[in-house]
Amino acid sequence: MKAPLSRSPRILRVNSSNLPTVSVVVIAYNDAGLVGEAVSSALAQGPVVTEVIAVNDASSDGTARVLDELASVHPRLKVVHRAENSGGCGTPRNDGIAAASGRYVLFLDSDDILPPGAADALVRTAEEHRAPVTVGAAVRRELPQHHDVPWMPGLYTPGDVIERPADRPELVRDTLCVNKLYERAFLEEHGLRFPDGRFVYEDFAFTARVLAAAPRIAVTGDLVYVWHVRRSAAQVSISLDRKDVGNWRSRIEAHRTAARTLAEASPVLGSACHVKFLEYDLRMYLRELGSNPDYRAAWWTLTREYVDTFADADVEAAAAHARWIVRVLRATATPPADVERLTRLAAQPPRLLPPYAVGASGQPVWSEELPVELDGLSTLPVEELPVTVDAEPAGRGAVSIRVHDLYGRLAEAGPQTARLSFMPRAGGEPVLARPVELRPDRGGGWLAVLPFRLADLAVTGRRQGLRRMQAWNVGVGVQCADGSSVFTSLRPRGRLLRRRALPSSRYGVLLAQPYRTGAGALALRLAPGAEGAFYLVRNRLHRARAARGAG
């Protein structure tokens, strides 16, 4: 939307603090519709932000006009117009650093926002702990649903001070540059800049350079950055643009650069960077591998060549599911026939689909064709077992499930009950059905028929603020006799994915549309009443239109 040109009270609010000043660097390219909101959120931080430096990377739309009009009424806004497009995000950020005069520097992308008080919270924490780098909480906000997903939850402890990154090697998992405040003198002292030109995932390299400089890092628990995710946009962000293998190639190269930088500064950080790639980047892209054989083949070759450069110790340090994926990758030069099983193992939660093969000595292996040992399976806690649970329709208002055993590990724990769990995909509290006793299946595993009431689920969804169409992830929790439990998603089977229109005394009609997610798990769209039904149909048309556009 077009940025407002009036001086709003929100932007001019008074902050009486005498905190050191911050320069907010906003980069923009062909983002006239959104850059105004980003700039306004930076100006709204108050006088702690002494300047907002907007770098227009030679946009061809109305971005330059929007920024110039805003600058004409907001003296704190300085606009830098590049004559030629840089091809990436690094060069305009470097231009912003060069133009900055504040004691601290904060980065903001043109399609994101700074929440109120972000700069103030970061500066106060930085000053209290004399920290060259200060980090705060960030969320990925899915639009238009406004579903907030915390970025790297549990990685930081509010109020913590990390004297050296090598003392906390897991910090390499946070590759964002925008959720941190940087002392400008620190950046200058170490010559810290982003890669110039067309370098995708430039924040990987920059963050690695920052950690390699071994700064003290202070942590605030305040929300300091809102990362907008617009999956249906005509032009998605770089991190979401995975239509060809070039994106994955760029990510590998960025990671290679980051790992090299970190390893030169600290072998511990270099190792942690490799482990992070196996547990996070590799699994994220694998579970979205798709069915295009050419893409799969190219992806497999790229990935295999890269992980072959990893030290065995780094692979051994990764979680069991990640280790198994690497071993399958290394065992075959081309994607195996059961590559879908690998994508499900990369899902969250991970699932190892049957059949379950054993090697010559009786040890669990990937398959008869690829007898890669699934090492560590015998010692995994029950809650970490990649259990598979199948679901089929069992009449109206119930599903029949089969819980697969996993090389006897689940049997050791003694599964007793199972119950359905409906988790709002937009975030919120899960809705739990009543537990049902499991019965052994003569063919192996356990069976149960789990009831549910869609009308009650729709009412609960409304109470949680889910209007019109409701979207739910459907999972199942299995409770065992030894006190342990495991939770996983459901694998839809049979005719479970049929759409249904159900009469409802409360809503008149209730549309239910079970579907399979990209990770092969069961999810449910629920549309109560005529308004919900209309929204469901419209949403389906939008998805179809977006799919045609992507094609």
PDB file of C-alpha atoms in Angstrom, residues 44-250:
ATOM      1  CA  ALA A  44       8.076   5.135  14.822  1.00  0.00           C
ATOM      2  CA  GLN A  45      10.898   3.889  17.062  1.00  0.00           C
ATOM      3  CA  GLY A  46      11.275   7.459  18.327  1.00  0.00           C
ATOM      4  CA  PRO A  47      14.349   9.696  18.716  1.00  0.00           C
ATOM      5  CA  VAL A  48      16.603   6.740  19.604  1.00  0.00           C
ATOM      6  CA  VAL A  49      16.598   6.260  15.818  1.00  0.00           C
ATOM      7  CA  THR A  50      18.494   9.333  14.690  1.00  0.00           C
ATOM      8  CA  GLU A  51      18.220   8.410  11.020  1.00  0.00           C
ATOM      9  CA  VAL A  52      16.600   5.946   8.682  1.00  0.00           C
ATOM     10  CA  ILE A  53      18.760   5.326   5.631  1.00  0.00           C
ATOM     11  CA  ALA A  54      16.706   3.901   2.781  1.00  0.00           C
ATOM     12  CA  VAL A  55      18.810   2.481  -0.053  1.00  0.00           C
ATOM     13  CA  ASN A  56      16.896   2.185  -3.319  1.00  0.00           C
ATOM     14  CA  ASP A  57      18.697  -0.446  -5.403  1.00  0.00           C
ATOM     15  CA  ALA A  58      17.835   1.098  -8.807  1.00  0.00           C
ATOM     16  CA  SER A  59      14.142   0.165  -8.646  1.00  0.00           C
ATOM     17  CA  SER A  60      12.114   0.394 -11.843  1.00  0.00           C
ATOM     18  CA  ASP A  61       8.712   0.804 -10.171  1.00  0.00           C
ATOM     19  CA  GLY A  62       7.547   3.627  -7.889  1.00  0.00           C
ATOM     20  CA  THR A  63       9.879   2.834  -4.986  1.00  0.00           C
ATOM     21  CA  ALA A  64      12.055   5.918  -5.569  1.00  0.00           C
ATOM     22  CA  ARG A  65       9.014   8.206  -5.618  1.00  0.00           C
ATOM     23  CA  VAL A  66       7.565   6.718  -2.415  1.00  0.00           C
ATOM     24  CA  LEU A  67      10.866   7.145  -0.581  1.00  0.00           C
ATOM     25  CA  ASP A  68      11.455  10.692  -1.830  1.00  0.00           C
ATOM     26  CA  GLU A  69       7.932  11.765  -0.847  1.00  0.00           C
ATOM     27  CA  LEU A  70       8.404  10.302   2.631  1.00  0.00           C
ATOM     28  CA  ALA A  71      11.783  12.013   2.972  1.00  0.00           C
ATOM     29  CA  SER A  72      10.222  15.358   2.083  1.00  0.00           C
ATOM     30  CA  VAL A  73       8.147  15.266   5.277  1.00  0.00           C
ATOM     31  CA  HIS A  74      10.409  13.211   7.577  1.00  0.00           C
ATOM     32  CA  PRO A  75      13.846  14.831   8.076  1.00  0.00           C
ATOM     33  CA  ARG A  76      15.214  11.695   9.738  1.00  0.00           C
ATOM     34  CA  LEU A  77      14.768   9.755   6.497  1.00  0.00           C
ATOM     35  CA  LYS A  78      17.743   9.847   4.136  1.00  0.00           C
ATOM     36  CA  VAL A  79      17.407   8.204   0.733  1.00  0.00           C
ATOM     37  CA  VAL A  80      20.309   6.747  -1.237  1.00  0.00           C
ATOM     38  CA  HIS A  81      19.485   6.013  -4.888  1.00  0.00           C
ATOM     39  CA  ARG A  82      21.778   3.537  -6.604  1.00  0.00           C
ATOM     40  CA  ALA A  83      22.299   4.129 -10.331  1.00  0.00           C
ATOM     41  CA  GLU A  84      22.664   0.409 -11.102  1.00  0.00           C
ATOM     42  CA  ASN A  85      21.002  -2.579  -9.525  1.00  0.00           C
ATOM     43  CA  SER A  86      23.468  -4.593  -7.464  1.00  0.00           C
ATOM     44  CA  GLY A  87      21.811  -7.961  -8.047  1.00  0.00           C
ATOM     45  CA  GLY A  88      21.584  -8.777  -4.352  1.00  0.00           C
ATOM     46  CA  CYS A  89      20.958  -7.487  -0.846  1.00  0.00           C
ATOM     47  CA  GLY A  90      24.563  -7.152   0.319  1.00  0.00           C
ATOM     48  CA  THR A  91      25.709  -4.107  -1.649  1.00  0.00           C
ATOM     49  CA  PRO A  92      22.789  -1.822  -0.654  1.00  0.00           C
ATOM     50  CA  ARG A  93      23.284  -2.798   2.994  1.00  0.00           C
ATOM     51  CA  ASN A  94      26.963  -1.926   2.668  1.00  0.00           C
ATOM     52  CA  ASP A  95      25.957   1.432   1.183  1.00  0.00           C
ATOM     53  CA  GLY A  96      23.740   1.983   4.207  1.00  0.00           C
ATOM     54  CA  ILE A  97      26.560   1.188   6.636  1.00  0.00           C
ATOM     55  CA  ALA A  98      28.819   3.647   4.800  1.00  0.00           C
ATOM     56  CA  ALA A  99      26.183   6.393   5.068  1.00  0.00           C
ATOM     57  CA  ALA A 100      25.357   5.721   8.740  1.00  0.00           C
ATOM     58  CA  SER A 101      26.310   8.159  11.490  1.00  0.00           C
ATOM     59  CA  GLY A 102      24.612   6.567  14.517  1.00  0.00           C
ATOM     60  CA  ARG A 103      26.497   4.713  17.209  1.00  0.00           C
ATOM     61  CA  TYR A 104      24.531   1.577  16.380  1.00  0.00           C
ATOM     62  CA  VAL A 105      23.259   0.057  13.130  1.00  0.00           C
ATOM     63  CA  LEU A 106      20.068  -1.930  12.634  1.00  0.00           C
ATOM     64  CA  PHE A 107      18.963  -3.579   9.370  1.00  0.00           C
ATOM     65  CA  LEU A 108      15.411  -3.757   7.983  1.00  0.00           C
ATOM     66  CA  ASP A 109      14.083  -5.235   4.743  1.00  0.00           C
ATOM     67  CA  SER A 110      11.496  -3.306   2.739  1.00  0.00           C
ATOM     68  CA  ASP A 111       8.743  -5.917   3.191  1.00  0.00           C
ATOM     69  CA  ASP A 112       9.179  -6.362   6.959  1.00  0.00           C
ATOM     70  CA  ILE A 113       8.624  -4.150  10.012  1.00  0.00           C
ATOM     71  CA  LEU A 114      10.188  -3.223  13.327  1.00  0.00           C
ATOM     72  CA  PRO A 115       7.681  -3.636  16.181  1.00  0.00           C
ATOM     73  CA  PRO A 116       7.204  -0.669  18.544  1.00  0.00           C
ATOM     74  CA  GLY A 117      10.044  -0.258  21.029  1.00  0.00           C
ATOM     75  CA  ALA A 118      12.446  -2.595  19.216  1.00  0.00           C
ATOM     76  CA  ALA A 119      15.334  -0.136  18.865  1.00  0.00           C
ATOM     77  CA  ASP A 120      14.911   1.142  22.413  1.00  0.00           C
ATOM     78  CA  ALA A 121      15.025  -2.388  23.877  1.00  0.00           C
ATOM     79  CA  LEU A 122      18.094  -3.324  21.856  1.00  0.00           C
ATOM     80  CA  VAL A 123      20.036  -0.170  22.720  1.00  0.00           C
ATOM     81  CA  ARG A 124      19.245  -0.387  26.436  1.00  0.00           C
ATOM     82  CA  THR A 125      20.484  -3.974  26.509  1.00  0.00           C
ATOM     83  CA  ALA A 126      23.602  -3.131  24.492  1.00  0.00           C
ATOM     84  CA  GLU A 127      24.484  -0.246  26.808  1.00  0.00           C
ATOM     85  CA  GLU A 128      23.807  -2.193  29.987  1.00  0.00           C
ATOM     86  CA  HIS A 129      26.185  -4.983  28.979  1.00  0.00           C
ATOM     87  CA  ARG A 130      28.616  -3.004  26.792  1.00  0.00           C
ATOM     88  CA  ALA A 131      27.955  -5.460  23.989  1.00  0.00           C
ATOM     89  CA  PRO A 132      29.032  -4.820  20.383  1.00  0.00           C
ATOM     90  CA  VAL A 133      26.211  -7.128  19.241  1.00  0.00           C
ATOM     91  CA  THR A 134      22.755  -7.398  20.784  1.00  0.00           C
ATOM     92  CA  VAL A 135      20.071  -9.843  19.691  1.00  0.00           C
ATOM     93  CA  GLY A 136      16.321  -9.911  20.283  1.00  0.00           C
ATOM     94  CA  ALA A 137      13.340 -12.072  19.440  1.00  0.00           C
ATOM     95  CA  ALA A 138      12.015 -12.317  15.884  1.00  0.00           C
ATOM     96  CA  VAL A 139       8.918 -13.895  14.379  1.00  0.00           C
ATOM     97  CA  ARG A 140       8.004 -15.093  10.903  1.00  0.00           C
ATOM     98  CA  ARG A 141       4.524 -13.683  10.273  1.00  0.00           C
ATOM     99  CA  GLU A 142       2.565 -15.660   7.685  1.00  0.00           C
ATOM    100  CA  LEU A 143       0.339 -13.298   5.718  1.00  0.00           C
ATOM    101  CA  PRO A 144      -2.528 -12.780   5.313  1.00  0.00           C
ATOM    102  CA  GLN A 145      -3.294 -15.156   8.217  1.00  0.00           C
ATOM    103  CA  HIS A 146      -1.089 -13.189  10.687  1.00  0.00           C
ATOM    104  CA  HIS A 147       0.248 -16.475  12.022  1.00  0.00           C
ATOM    105  CA  ASP A 148       3.422 -15.739  14.005  1.00  0.00           C
ATOM    106  CA  VAL A 149       6.115 -18.420  14.174  1.00  0.00           C
ATOM    107  CA  PRO A 150       8.984 -17.658  16.582  1.00  0.00           C
ATOM    108  CA  TRP A 151      12.412 -17.678  14.964  1.00  0.00           C
ATOM    109  CA  MET A 152      14.814 -20.107  16.647  1.00  0.00           C
ATOM    110  CA  PRO A 153      12.823 -20.504  19.888  1.00  0.00           C
ATOM    111  CA  GLY A 154      14.934 -21.599  22.836  1.00  0.00           C
ATOM    112  CA  LEU A 155      18.242 -20.585  21.266  1.00  0.00           C
ATOM    113  CA  TYR A 156      18.625 -17.470  23.419  1.00  0.00           C
ATOM    114  CA  THR A 157      17.884 -16.789  27.084  1.00  0.00           C
ATOM    115  CA  PRO A 158      16.622 -13.237  27.776  1.00  0.00           C
ATOM    116  CA  GLY A 159      19.114 -11.314  29.886  1.00  0.00           C
ATOM    117  CA  ASP A 160      21.959 -13.626  28.941  1.00  0.00           C
ATOM    118  CA  VAL A 161      25.404 -12.314  27.989  1.00  0.00           C
ATOM    119  CA  ILE A 162      27.618 -14.505  25.821  1.00  0.00           C
ATOM    120  CA  GLU A 163      31.258 -13.517  26.222  1.00  0.00           C
ATOM    121  CA  ARG A 164      32.459 -15.417  23.145  1.00  0.00           C
ATOM    122  CA  PRO A 165      30.441 -17.167  20.414  1.00  0.00           C
ATOM    123  CA  ALA A 166      32.741 -20.198  20.716  1.00  0.00           C
ATOM    124  CA  ASP A 167      31.309 -20.671  24.225  1.00  0.00           C
ATOM    125  CA  ARG A 168      27.863 -21.131  22.637  1.00  0.00           C
ATOM    126  CA  PRO A 169      28.474 -22.826  19.246  1.00  0.00           C
ATOM    127  CA  GLU A 170      24.758 -23.311  18.628  1.00  0.00           C
ATOM    128  CA  LEU A 171      24.583 -19.570  17.862  1.00  0.00           C
ATOM    129  CA  VAL A 172      25.561 -20.457  14.286  1.00  0.00           C
ATOM    130  CA  ARG A 173      21.952 -21.612  13.818  1.00  0.00           C
ATOM    131  CA  ASP A 174      20.719 -18.013  13.848  1.00  0.00           C
ATOM    132  CA  THR A 175      21.738 -16.776  10.409  1.00  0.00           C
ATOM    133  CA  LEU A 176      19.527 -13.671  10.418  1.00  0.00           C
ATOM    134  CA  CYS A 177      21.232 -10.288  10.370  1.00  0.00           C
ATOM    135  CA  VAL A 178      18.051  -8.272  10.968  1.00  0.00           C
ATOM    136  CA  ASN A 179      17.254  -9.314  14.550  1.00  0.00           C
ATOM    137  CA  LYS A 180      20.493  -7.832  15.865  1.00  0.00           C
ATOM    138  CA  LEU A 181      21.885  -4.419  16.766  1.00  0.00           C
ATOM    139  CA  TYR A 182      25.511  -3.766  15.811  1.00  0.00           C
ATOM    140  CA  GLU A 183      27.872  -1.202  17.258  1.00  0.00           C
ATOM    141  CA  ARG A 184      29.118   0.703  14.213  1.00  0.00           C
ATOM    142  CA  ALA A 185      32.654   1.012  15.623  1.00  0.00           C
ATOM    143  CA  PHE A 186      32.754  -2.798  15.922  1.00  0.00           C
ATOM    144  CA  LEU A 187      31.761  -3.184  12.261  1.00  0.00           C
ATOM    145  CA  GLU A 188      34.432  -0.701  11.195  1.00  0.00           C
ATOM    146  CA  GLU A 189      37.170  -2.134  13.421  1.00  0.00           C
ATOM    147  CA  HIS A 190      36.768  -5.595  11.900  1.00  0.00           C
ATOM    148  CA  GLY A 191      35.863  -4.455   8.384  1.00  0.00           C
ATOM    149  CA  LEU A 192      32.574  -6.337   8.576  1.00  0.00           C
ATOM    150  CA  ARG A 193      30.528  -6.043   5.410  1.00  0.00           C
ATOM    151  CA  PHE A 194      28.133  -8.141   3.369  1.00  0.00           C
ATOM    152  CA  PRO A 195      29.248  -9.902   0.179  1.00  0.00           C
ATOM    153  CA  ASP A 196      28.744  -7.562  -2.774  1.00  0.00           C
ATOM    154  CA  GLY A 197      26.819  -8.262  -5.957  1.00  0.00           C
ATOM    155  CA  ARG A 198      24.572 -11.223  -6.610  1.00  0.00           C
ATOM    156  CA  PHE A 199      25.297 -13.291  -3.522  1.00  0.00           C
ATOM    157  CA  VAL A 200      22.112 -15.028  -2.364  1.00  0.00           C
ATOM    158  CA  TYR A 201      21.820 -15.697   1.388  1.00  0.00           C
ATOM    159  CA  GLU A 202      24.284 -12.905   2.052  1.00  0.00           C
ATOM    160  CA  ASP A 203      23.251 -12.893   5.717  1.00  0.00           C
ATOM    161  CA  PHE A 204      24.874 -16.348   6.130  1.00  0.00           C
ATOM    162  CA  ALA A 205      28.271 -14.902   5.225  1.00  0.00           C
ATOM    163  CA  PHE A 206      27.807 -11.681   7.202  1.00  0.00           C
ATOM    164  CA  THR A 207      26.635 -13.444  10.362  1.00  0.00           C
ATOM    165  CA  ALA A 208      29.578 -15.844  10.135  1.00  0.00           C
ATOM    166  CA  ARG A 209      31.972 -12.895   9.855  1.00  0.00           C
ATOM    167  CA  VAL A 210      30.360 -11.283  12.901  1.00  0.00           C
ATOM    168  CA  LEU A 211      30.672 -14.451  15.005  1.00  0.00           C
ATOM    169  CA  ALA A 212      34.242 -14.991  13.807  1.00  0.00           C
ATOM    170  CA  ALA A 213      35.125 -11.548  15.201  1.00  0.00           C
ATOM    171  CA  ALA A 214      34.241 -12.964  18.660  1.00  0.00           C
ATOM    172  CA  PRO A 215      32.078 -10.134  20.048  1.00  0.00           C
ATOM    173  CA  ARG A 216      30.310 -10.118  23.376  1.00  0.00           C
ATOM    174  CA  ILE A 217      26.624 -10.739  22.611  1.00  0.00           C
ATOM    175  CA  ALA A 218      23.793  -9.521  24.838  1.00  0.00           C
ATOM    176  CA  VAL A 219      20.242 -10.859  24.660  1.00  0.00           C
ATOM    177  CA  THR A 220      16.923  -9.094  25.143  1.00  0.00           C
ATOM    178  CA  GLY A 221      13.669 -11.014  25.308  1.00  0.00           C
ATOM    179  CA  ASP A 222      11.767  -8.219  23.543  1.00  0.00           C
ATOM    180  CA  LEU A 223      10.334  -8.768  20.082  1.00  0.00           C
ATOM    181  CA  VAL A 224      12.563  -6.727  17.770  1.00  0.00           C
ATOM    182  CA  TYR A 225      11.751  -7.928  14.250  1.00  0.00           C
ATOM    183  CA  VAL A 226       8.699  -9.082  12.277  1.00  0.00           C
ATOM    184  CA  TRP A 227       9.631 -11.032   9.151  1.00  0.00           C
ATOM    185  CA  HIS A 228       6.701 -11.041   6.732  1.00  0.00           C
ATOM    186  CA  VAL A 229       6.156 -14.235   4.738  1.00  0.00           C
ATOM    187  CA  ARG A 230       3.938 -13.807   1.681  1.00  0.00           C
ATOM    188  CA  ARG A 231       3.840 -17.218  -0.006  1.00  0.00           C
ATOM    189  CA  SER A 232       1.115 -16.215  -2.475  1.00  0.00           C
ATOM    190  CA  ALA A 233       2.877 -13.056  -3.658  1.00  0.00           C
ATOM    191  CA  ALA A 234       3.580 -12.671  -7.373  1.00  0.00           C
ATOM    192  CA  GLN A 235       7.281 -12.392  -6.505  1.00  0.00           C
ATOM    193  CA  VAL A 236       8.204 -14.352  -3.393  1.00  0.00           C
ATOM    194  CA  SER A 237      11.268 -13.599  -1.304  1.00  0.00           C
ATOM    195  CA  ILE A 238      14.622 -15.181  -2.109  1.00  0.00           C
ATOM    196  CA  SER A 239      14.341 -17.696   0.732  1.00  0.00           C
ATOM    197  CA  LEU A 240      10.964 -18.938  -0.560  1.00  0.00           C
ATOM    198  CA  ASP A 241      11.874 -18.982  -4.262  1.00  0.00           C
ATOM    199  CA  ARG A 242      12.671 -22.678  -4.726  1.00  0.00           C
ATOM    200  CA  LYS A 243      11.284 -23.252  -8.215  1.00  0.00           C
ATOM    201  CA  ASP A 244      14.639 -24.472  -9.508  1.00  0.00           C
ATOM    202  CA  VAL A 245      17.782 -25.991  -8.076  1.00  0.00           C
ATOM    203  CA  GLY A 246      19.627 -22.668  -8.361  1.00  0.00           C
ATOM    204  CA  ASN A 247      18.257 -21.567  -4.988  1.00  0.00           C
ATOM    205  CA  TRP A 248      19.653 -24.678  -3.315  1.00  0.00           C
ATOM    206  CA  ARG A 249      22.983 -24.210  -5.086  1.00  0.00           C
ATOM    207  CA  SER A 250      23.123 -20.634  -3.773  1.00  0.00           C
TER     208      SER A 250
END
